[in-house]
Amino acid sequence: MRSGFVALIGRPNVGKSTLVNRVLGRKVSITSDVYGTTRHRILGVWHAPELQVVLVDTPGLQPPRDRLGERMARTAIRALSDADLRLHVVEAGRAPGPDELAIARRLRGTVLLVVNKADRVDDAKLWIQRYEPLYAYAAAHAVSALNGRGVEALMADVAARLPEGPPYFPPDTVTDRPDEFLAGELVREAVHALTRDEIPHHVAVRVESSSHEGGIWRIGVHIIVDRASQKPILLGARGERIKAIGTRARLAIEEVFATRVFLSLWVQVRPGWRDRDGTLESLERDERATWND
Ligand SMILES: Nc1nc2c(ncn2[C@@H]2O[C@H](COP(=O)(O)OP(=O)(O)OP(=O)(O)O)[C@@H](O)[C@H]2O)c(=O)[nH]1
Ligand SMILES: [Mg+2]
């Protein structure tokens, strides 16, 4: 039996979370076109015969602009040092810049280069060549997390490099995160999909209530914004936008959990929450509280 922790590290938006979801064949981590979608360390556990791969999705590494950004960077860097193996995920079609060099300088130990979004380019090998000088990578793979090309070969290589050892999680565990966490994240994903520009960066979610009754999962979620002016944007004219966000999130939750969902959303203004450790800590505390429930 082989098992181990495999950290995915890279710039924001290169497709780390999409790749984790692709390997698992289900969503454990939300994705979007907005930079900085993932804010936590999220485990996705991949089970195969004689094998358990614990994929560690992390926030995209970029120079922090506020306290939230600092926390996200710390989370990613910690995951890097805790892992048995590291995947440096980059995107084809975009040359390495200063942020990429800064990440390469932090790499340690055995790292595989993963050039994602290979579907966007004609010659994926060329993009491997552009990134290879950044670090003494043990191997390089071109993949498409979107259509799955190259992912099987990547995972075979990953599996072969993991140490022998017992599994870390029981066979039915797919993620370390409670259902409520993913439900809240799917609300945030709907906000990302249906709002533009800066709004997604100013939004946090907090699951206030969760109960199962009569085959229906009732979930209450607060959407936290950091300026009063953002509330009407989120609500939309006659509440149309928040209604669309609710419908989209409910359908996504129903799909992931194969259950009927009754979702209630509230928008709450908390000025400057991204720079207030108190709020950030209370968001993390809530997460732990849900985990222990
Ligand atoms: N064309 C193409 N797009 C992709 C591929 N993988 C991911 N994407 C898109 O790239 C965007 C970012 O994907 P994410 O998985 O959220 O990226 P991430 O690296 O987790 O981003 P952060 O959480 O912000 O660090 C989304 O719009 C994805 O649909 C791919 O293989 N090909
Ligand atoms: Mg992500």
GROMACS .gro file of C-alpha atoms and ligand atoms in nm:
model
  326
    1MET     CA    1   0.000   0.000   0.000
    2ARG     CA    2   0.121   0.349  -0.087
    3SER     CA    3  -0.016   0.672   0.058
    4GLY     CA    4   0.082   1.033   0.091
    5PHE     CA    5   0.000   1.402   0.085
    6VAL     CA    6   0.041   1.577  -0.250
    7ALA     CA    7   0.029   1.957  -0.237
    8LEU     CA    8  -0.082   2.158  -0.542
    9ILE     CA    9   0.101   2.489  -0.547
   10GLY     CA   10   0.081   2.765  -0.803
   11ARG     CA   11  -0.032   3.110  -0.901
   12PRO     CA   12  -0.401   3.193  -0.871
   13ASN     CA   13  -0.628   3.079  -1.155
   14VAL     CA   14  -0.396   2.818  -1.309
   15GLY     CA   15  -0.652   2.543  -1.242
   16LYS     CA   16  -0.541   2.373  -0.919
   17SER     CA   17  -0.892   2.324  -0.785
   18THR     CA   18  -1.026   2.215  -1.124
   19LEU     CA   19  -0.751   1.951  -1.134
   20VAL     CA   20  -0.835   1.820  -0.785
   21ASN     CA   21  -1.203   1.793  -0.879
   22ARG     CA   22  -1.112   1.621  -1.206
   23VAL     CA   23  -0.903   1.353  -1.033
   24LEU     CA   24  -1.175   1.286  -0.775
   25GLY     CA   25  -1.458   1.294  -1.027
   26ARG     CA   26  -1.658   1.524  -0.801
   27LYS     CA   27  -1.640   1.874  -0.664
   28VAL     CA   28  -1.461   1.927  -0.334
   29SER     CA   29  -1.320   2.272  -0.409
   30ILE     CA   30  -1.491   2.559  -0.588
   31THR     CA   31  -1.348   2.709  -0.907
   32SER     CA   32  -1.390   3.034  -1.097
   33ASP     CA   33  -1.224   3.275  -1.333
   34VAL     CA   34  -1.158   3.516  -1.048
   35TYR     CA   35  -0.805   3.519  -0.903
   36GLY     CA   36  -0.791   3.398  -0.544
   37THR     CA   37  -1.096   3.170  -0.543
   38THR     CA   38  -0.958   2.911  -0.299
   39ARG     CA   39  -0.902   3.054   0.048
   40HIS     CA   40  -0.835   2.740   0.252
   41ARG     CA   41  -0.632   2.424   0.249
   42ILE     CA   42  -0.879   2.165   0.120
   43LEU     CA   43  -0.806   1.795   0.111
   44GLY     CA   44  -0.940   1.569  -0.161
   45VAL     CA   45  -0.880   1.200  -0.100
   46TRP     CA   46  -0.831   0.978  -0.405
   47HIS     CA   47  -0.870   0.606  -0.348
   48ALA     CA   48  -0.736   0.337  -0.581
   49PRO     CA   49  -0.636  -0.025  -0.522
   50GLU     CA   50  -0.335  -0.036  -0.285
   51LEU     CA   51  -0.320   0.343  -0.301
   52GLN     CA   52  -0.444   0.655  -0.125
   53VAL     CA   53  -0.348   0.998  -0.257
   54VAL     CA   54  -0.439   1.294  -0.040
   55LEU     CA   55  -0.450   1.593  -0.273
   56VAL     CA   56  -0.396   1.921  -0.093
   57ASP     CA   57  -0.559   2.212  -0.274
   58THR     CA   58  -0.421   2.549  -0.165
   59PRO     CA   59  -0.486   2.920  -0.223
   60GLY     CA   60  -0.302   3.056  -0.527
   61LEU     CA   61   0.026   3.217  -0.422
   62GLN     CA   62   0.055   3.587  -0.497
   63PRO     CA   63   0.195   3.890  -0.314
   64PRO     CA   64  -0.057   3.955  -0.032
   65ARG     CA   65  -0.256   4.279  -0.044
   66ASP     CA   66  -0.432   4.248   0.290
   67ARG     CA   67  -0.455   4.028   0.598
   68LEU     CA   68  -0.675   3.777   0.419
   69GLY     CA   69  -0.407   3.749   0.148
   70GLU     CA   70  -0.136   3.698   0.412
   71ARG     CA   71  -0.335   3.417   0.567
   72MET     CA   72  -0.390   3.256   0.228
   73ALA     CA   73  -0.018   3.269   0.146
   74ARG     CA   74   0.074   3.120   0.485
   75THR     CA   75  -0.174   2.838   0.425
   76ALA     CA   76  -0.019   2.753   0.088
   77ILE     CA   77   0.340   2.769   0.214
   78ARG     CA   78   0.261   2.547   0.511
   79ALA     CA   79   0.101   2.288   0.281
   80LEU     CA   80   0.417   2.294   0.070
   81SER     CA   81   0.640   2.191   0.358
   82ASP     CA   82   0.396   1.934   0.500
   83ALA     CA   83   0.362   1.734   0.177
   84ASP     CA   84   0.528   1.409   0.062
   85LEU     CA   85   0.523   1.534  -0.296
   86ARG     CA   86   0.450   1.870  -0.459
   87LEU     CA   87   0.288   1.965  -0.787
   88HIS     CA   88   0.385   2.306  -0.920
   89VAL     CA   89   0.084   2.387  -1.135
   90VAL     CA   90   0.131   2.645  -1.411
   91GLU     CA   91  -0.073   2.733  -1.718
   92ALA     CA   92   0.017   2.684  -2.082
   93GLY     CA   93  -0.012   2.994  -2.296
   94ARG     CA   94   0.130   3.223  -2.031
   95ALA     CA   95   0.501   3.274  -1.985
   96PRO     CA   96   0.654   3.258  -1.635
   97GLY     CA   97   0.671   3.603  -1.472
   98PRO     CA   98   0.813   3.739  -1.146
   99ASP     CA   99   0.536   3.580  -0.934
  100GLU     CA  100   0.621   3.241  -1.083
  101LEU     CA  101   0.990   3.285  -1.002
  102ALA     CA  102   0.899   3.377  -0.645
  103ILE     CA  103   0.704   3.052  -0.614
  104ALA     CA  104   0.988   2.849  -0.769
  105ARG     CA  105   1.224   2.990  -0.506
  106ARG     CA  106   1.002   2.846  -0.233
  107LEU     CA  107   0.994   2.495  -0.379
  108ARG     CA  108   1.170   2.220  -0.184
  109GLY     CA  109   1.219   1.845  -0.227
  110THR     CA  110   1.052   1.641  -0.498
  111VAL     CA  111   0.834   1.855  -0.724
  112LEU     CA  112   0.653   1.763  -1.046
  113LEU     CA  113   0.588   2.039  -1.298
  114VAL     CA  114   0.227   2.033  -1.417
  115VAL     CA  115   0.153   2.248  -1.721
  116ASN     CA  116  -0.226   2.275  -1.714
  117LYS     CA  117  -0.464   2.414  -1.978
  118ALA     CA  118  -0.277   2.222  -2.248
  119ASP     CA  119  -0.604   2.231  -2.444
  120ARG     CA  120  -0.540   2.602  -2.508
  121VAL     CA  121  -0.213   2.559  -2.698
  122ASP     CA  122  -0.087   2.374  -3.006
  123ASP     CA  123   0.245   2.267  -2.861
  124ALA     CA  124   0.234   2.177  -2.492
  125LYS     CA  125   0.600   2.060  -2.499
  126LEU     CA  126   0.708   2.413  -2.579
  127TRP     CA  127   0.540   2.532  -2.258
  128ILE     CA  128   0.708   2.259  -2.055
  129GLN     CA  129   1.042   2.383  -2.194
  130ARG     CA  130   0.964   2.739  -2.088
  131TYR     CA  131   0.894   2.639  -1.728
  132GLU     CA  132   1.147   2.360  -1.678
  133PRO     CA  133   1.445   2.589  -1.598
  134LEU     CA  134   1.264   2.727  -1.290
  135TYR     CA  135   1.345   2.430  -1.065
  136ALA     CA  136   1.504   2.083  -1.068
  137TYR     CA  137   1.168   1.918  -1.131
  138ALA     CA  138   1.159   1.538  -1.099
  139ALA     CA  139   0.928   1.519  -1.403
  140ALA     CA  140   0.699   1.735  -1.615
  141HIS     CA  141   0.344   1.667  -1.734
  142ALA     CA  142   0.117   1.856  -1.970
  143VAL     CA  143  -0.249   1.814  -1.874
  144SER     CA  144  -0.593   1.958  -1.925
  145ALA     CA  145  -0.793   1.961  -1.603
  146LEU     CA  146  -1.084   2.074  -1.819
  147ASN     CA  147  -1.101   1.775  -2.057
  148GLY     CA  148  -0.893   1.529  -1.853
  149ARG     CA  149  -0.612   1.478  -2.102
  150GLY     CA  150  -0.286   1.371  -1.937
  151VAL     CA  151  -0.440   1.347  -1.591
  152GLU     CA  152  -0.426   0.968  -1.573
  153ALA     CA  153  -0.055   0.963  -1.663
  154LEU     CA  154   0.013   1.236  -1.408
  155MET     CA  155  -0.161   1.041  -1.132
  156ALA     CA  156   0.024   0.721  -1.223
  157ASP     CA  157   0.352   0.909  -1.186
  158VAL     CA  158   0.234   1.062  -0.855
  159ALA     CA  159   0.134   0.719  -0.722
  160ALA     CA  160   0.471   0.564  -0.810
  161ARG     CA  161   0.653   0.833  -0.610
  162LEU     CA  162   0.456   0.804  -0.286
  163PRO     CA  163   0.603   0.620   0.011
  164GLU     CA  164   0.471   0.288   0.131
  165GLY     CA  165   0.237   0.328   0.423
  166PRO     CA  166  -0.116   0.276   0.556
  167PRO     CA  167  -0.407   0.494   0.440
  168TYR     CA  168  -0.470   0.820   0.625
  169PHE     CA  169  -0.847   0.823   0.576
  170PRO     CA  170  -1.127   0.563   0.573
  171PRO     CA  171  -1.229   0.439   0.224
  172ASP     CA  172  -1.548   0.650   0.208
  173THR     CA  173  -1.377   0.983   0.290
  174VAL     CA  174  -1.348   1.219  -0.006
  175THR     CA  175  -1.260   1.542   0.174
  176ASP     CA  176  -1.167   1.661   0.522
  177ARG     CA  177  -1.423   1.938   0.499
  178PRO     CA  178  -1.776   1.903   0.638
  179ASP     CA  179  -2.075   1.919   0.403
  180GLU     CA  180  -2.166   2.262   0.542
  181PHE     CA  181  -1.831   2.404   0.438
  182LEU     CA  182  -1.877   2.297   0.076
  183ALA     CA  183  -2.238   2.423   0.078
  184GLY     CA  184  -2.111   2.766   0.188
  185GLU     CA  185  -1.837   2.753  -0.074
  186LEU     CA  186  -2.092   2.673  -0.346
  187VAL     CA  187  -2.276   2.991  -0.246
  188ARG     CA  188  -1.947   3.179  -0.289
  189GLU     CA  189  -1.895   3.010  -0.626
  190ALA     CA  190  -2.238   3.132  -0.738
  191VAL     CA  191  -2.145   3.485  -0.625
  192HIS     CA  192  -1.826   3.458  -0.834
  193ALA     CA  193  -2.022   3.342  -1.137
  194LEU     CA  194  -2.293   3.608  -1.118
  195THR     CA  195  -2.106   3.920  -1.007
  196ARG     CA  196  -1.819   4.106  -1.170
  197ASP     CA  197  -1.495   4.280  -1.089
  198GLU     CA  198  -1.415   4.336  -0.727
  199ILE     CA  199  -1.728   4.195  -0.562
  200PRO     CA  200  -1.609   3.831  -0.528
  201HIS     CA  201  -1.293   3.947  -0.346
  202HIS     CA  202  -1.505   4.131  -0.090
  203VAL     CA  203  -1.737   3.843  -0.013
  204ALA     CA  204  -1.715   3.582   0.262
  205VAL     CA  205  -1.978   3.325   0.350
  206ARG     CA  206  -2.085   3.185   0.682
  207VAL     CA  207  -2.321   2.892   0.727
  208GLU     CA  208  -2.557   2.998   1.007
  209SER     CA  209  -2.787   2.698   1.019
  210SER     CA  210  -2.813   2.347   0.879
  211SER     CA  211  -3.073   2.081   0.947
  212HIS     CA  212  -3.217   1.777   0.775
  213GLU     CA  213  -3.591   1.717   0.790
  214GLY     CA  214  -3.826   1.519   0.569
  215GLY     CA  215  -3.565   1.450   0.303
  216ILE     CA  216  -3.481   1.820   0.272
  217TRP     CA  217  -3.155   1.984   0.376
  218ARG     CA  218  -3.232   2.333   0.511
  219ILE     CA  219  -2.931   2.562   0.500
  220GLY     CA  220  -2.904   2.927   0.603
  221VAL     CA  221  -2.603   3.119   0.475
  222HIS     CA  222  -2.486   3.472   0.545
  223ILE     CA  223  -2.302   3.643   0.262
  224ILE     CA  224  -2.068   3.895   0.421
  225VAL     CA  225  -1.957   4.202   0.227
  226ASP     CA  226  -1.717   4.468   0.350
  227ARG     CA  227  -1.889   4.782   0.224
  228ALA     CA  228  -2.248   4.899   0.248
  229SER     CA  229  -2.233   4.995  -0.122
  230GLN     CA  230  -2.179   4.629  -0.215
  231LYS     CA  231  -2.504   4.510  -0.064
  232PRO     CA  232  -2.736   4.655  -0.332
  233ILE     CA  233  -2.504   4.516  -0.602
  234LEU     CA  234  -2.540   4.170  -0.455
  235LEU     CA  235  -2.917   4.205  -0.414
  236GLY     CA  236  -2.973   4.348  -0.763
  237ALA     CA  237  -3.284   4.532  -0.881
  238ARG     CA  238  -3.589   4.396  -0.697
  239GLY     CA  239  -3.365   4.128  -0.547
  240GLU     CA  240  -3.314   3.956  -0.878
  241ARG     CA  241  -2.942   3.893  -0.845
  242ILE     CA  242  -2.954   3.741  -0.498
  243LYS     CA  243  -3.240   3.522  -0.618
  244ALA     CA  244  -3.030   3.400  -0.912
  245ILE     CA  245  -2.733   3.338  -0.680
  246GLY     CA  246  -2.960   3.136  -0.451
  247THR     CA  247  -3.101   2.926  -0.734
  248ARG     CA  248  -2.760   2.856  -0.883
  249ALA     CA  249  -2.607   2.763  -0.547
  250ARG     CA  250  -2.905   2.544  -0.452
  251LEU     CA  251  -2.882   2.347  -0.778
  252ALA     CA  252  -2.506   2.302  -0.730
  253ILE     CA  253  -2.552   2.180  -0.371
  254GLU     CA  254  -2.831   1.944  -0.479
  255GLU     CA  255  -2.607   1.800  -0.748
  256VAL     CA  256  -2.305   1.741  -0.523
  257PHE     CA  257  -2.502   1.595  -0.232
  258ALA     CA  258  -2.787   1.429  -0.427
  259THR     CA  259  -3.049   1.568  -0.191
  260ARG     CA  260  -3.322   1.831  -0.200
  261VAL     CA  261  -3.211   2.162  -0.057
  262PHE     CA  262  -3.391   2.462   0.087
  263LEU     CA  263  -3.140   2.746   0.087
  264SER     CA  264  -3.185   3.082   0.263
  265LEU     CA  265  -2.942   3.367   0.200
  266TRP     CA  266  -2.883   3.689   0.390
  267VAL     CA  267  -2.644   3.970   0.300
  268GLN     CA  268  -2.457   4.123   0.591
  269VAL     CA  269  -2.221   4.425   0.588
  270ARG     CA  270  -1.904   4.400   0.798
  271PRO     CA  271  -1.672   4.688   0.708
  272GLY     CA  272  -1.313   4.585   0.643
  273TRP     CA  273  -1.355   4.217   0.732
  274ARG     CA  274  -1.063   4.117   0.508
  275ASP     CA  275  -0.823   4.317   0.724
  276ARG     CA  276  -0.967   4.237   1.063
  277ASP     CA  277  -0.810   3.934   1.220
  278GLY     CA  278  -1.109   3.913   1.453
  279THR     CA  279  -1.345   3.847   1.164
  280LEU     CA  280  -1.103   3.617   0.982
  281GLU     CA  281  -1.049   3.414   1.296
  282SER     CA  282  -1.418   3.395   1.371
  283LEU     CA  283  -1.478   3.267   1.017
  284GLU     CA  284  -1.221   2.994   1.075
  285ARG     CA  285  -1.361   2.920   1.418
  286ASP     CA  286  -1.706   2.876   1.268
  287GLU     CA  287  -1.557   2.632   1.026
  288ARG     CA  288  -1.408   2.427   1.307
  289ALA     CA  289  -1.733   2.448   1.500
  290THR     CA  290  -1.916   2.297   1.205
  291TRP     CA  291  -1.653   2.029   1.174
  292ASN     CA  292  -1.702   1.923   1.537
  293ASP     CA  293  -2.084   1.924   1.525
  294LIG     N1  294  -0.902   2.594  -2.090
  294LIG     C1  295  -0.883   2.545  -1.966
  294LIG     N2  296  -0.931   2.613  -1.859
  294LIG     C2  297  -0.910   2.560  -1.737
  294LIG     C3  298  -0.841   2.437  -1.718
  294LIG     N3  299  -0.836   2.412  -1.585
  294LIG     C4  300  -0.898   2.515  -1.524
  294LIG     N4  301  -0.945   2.604  -1.615
  294LIG     C5  302  -1.018   2.729  -1.587
  294LIG     O1  303  -0.932   2.818  -1.519
  294LIG     C6  304  -1.005   2.896  -1.423
  294LIG     C7  305  -0.941   2.884  -1.286
  294LIG     O2  306  -0.957   2.752  -1.237
  294LIG     P1  307  -0.943   2.719  -1.081
  294LIG     O3  308  -0.942   2.570  -1.070
  294LIG     O4  309  -1.041   2.794  -1.002
  294LIG     O5  310  -0.796   2.776  -1.054
  294LIG     P2  311  -0.710   2.776  -0.918
  294LIG     O6  312  -0.569   2.754  -0.956
  294LIG     O7  313  -0.769   2.681  -0.821
  294LIG     O8  314  -0.730   2.926  -0.871
  294LIG     P3  315  -0.717   2.990  -0.722
  294LIG     O9  316  -0.808   2.913  -0.630
  294LIG    O10  317  -0.760   3.132  -0.742
  294LIG    O11  318  -0.573   2.980  -0.683
  294LIG     C8  319  -1.150   2.845  -1.427
  294LIG    O12  320  -1.223   2.931  -1.509
  294LIG     C9  321  -1.133   2.707  -1.491
  294LIG    O13  322  -1.249   2.665  -1.560
  294LIG    C10  323  -0.794   2.367  -1.835
  294LIG    O14  324  -0.734   2.260  -1.829
  294LIG     N5  325  -0.818   2.427  -1.955
  295MG      MG  326  -0.847   2.712  -0.637
   0.00000   0.00000   0.00000
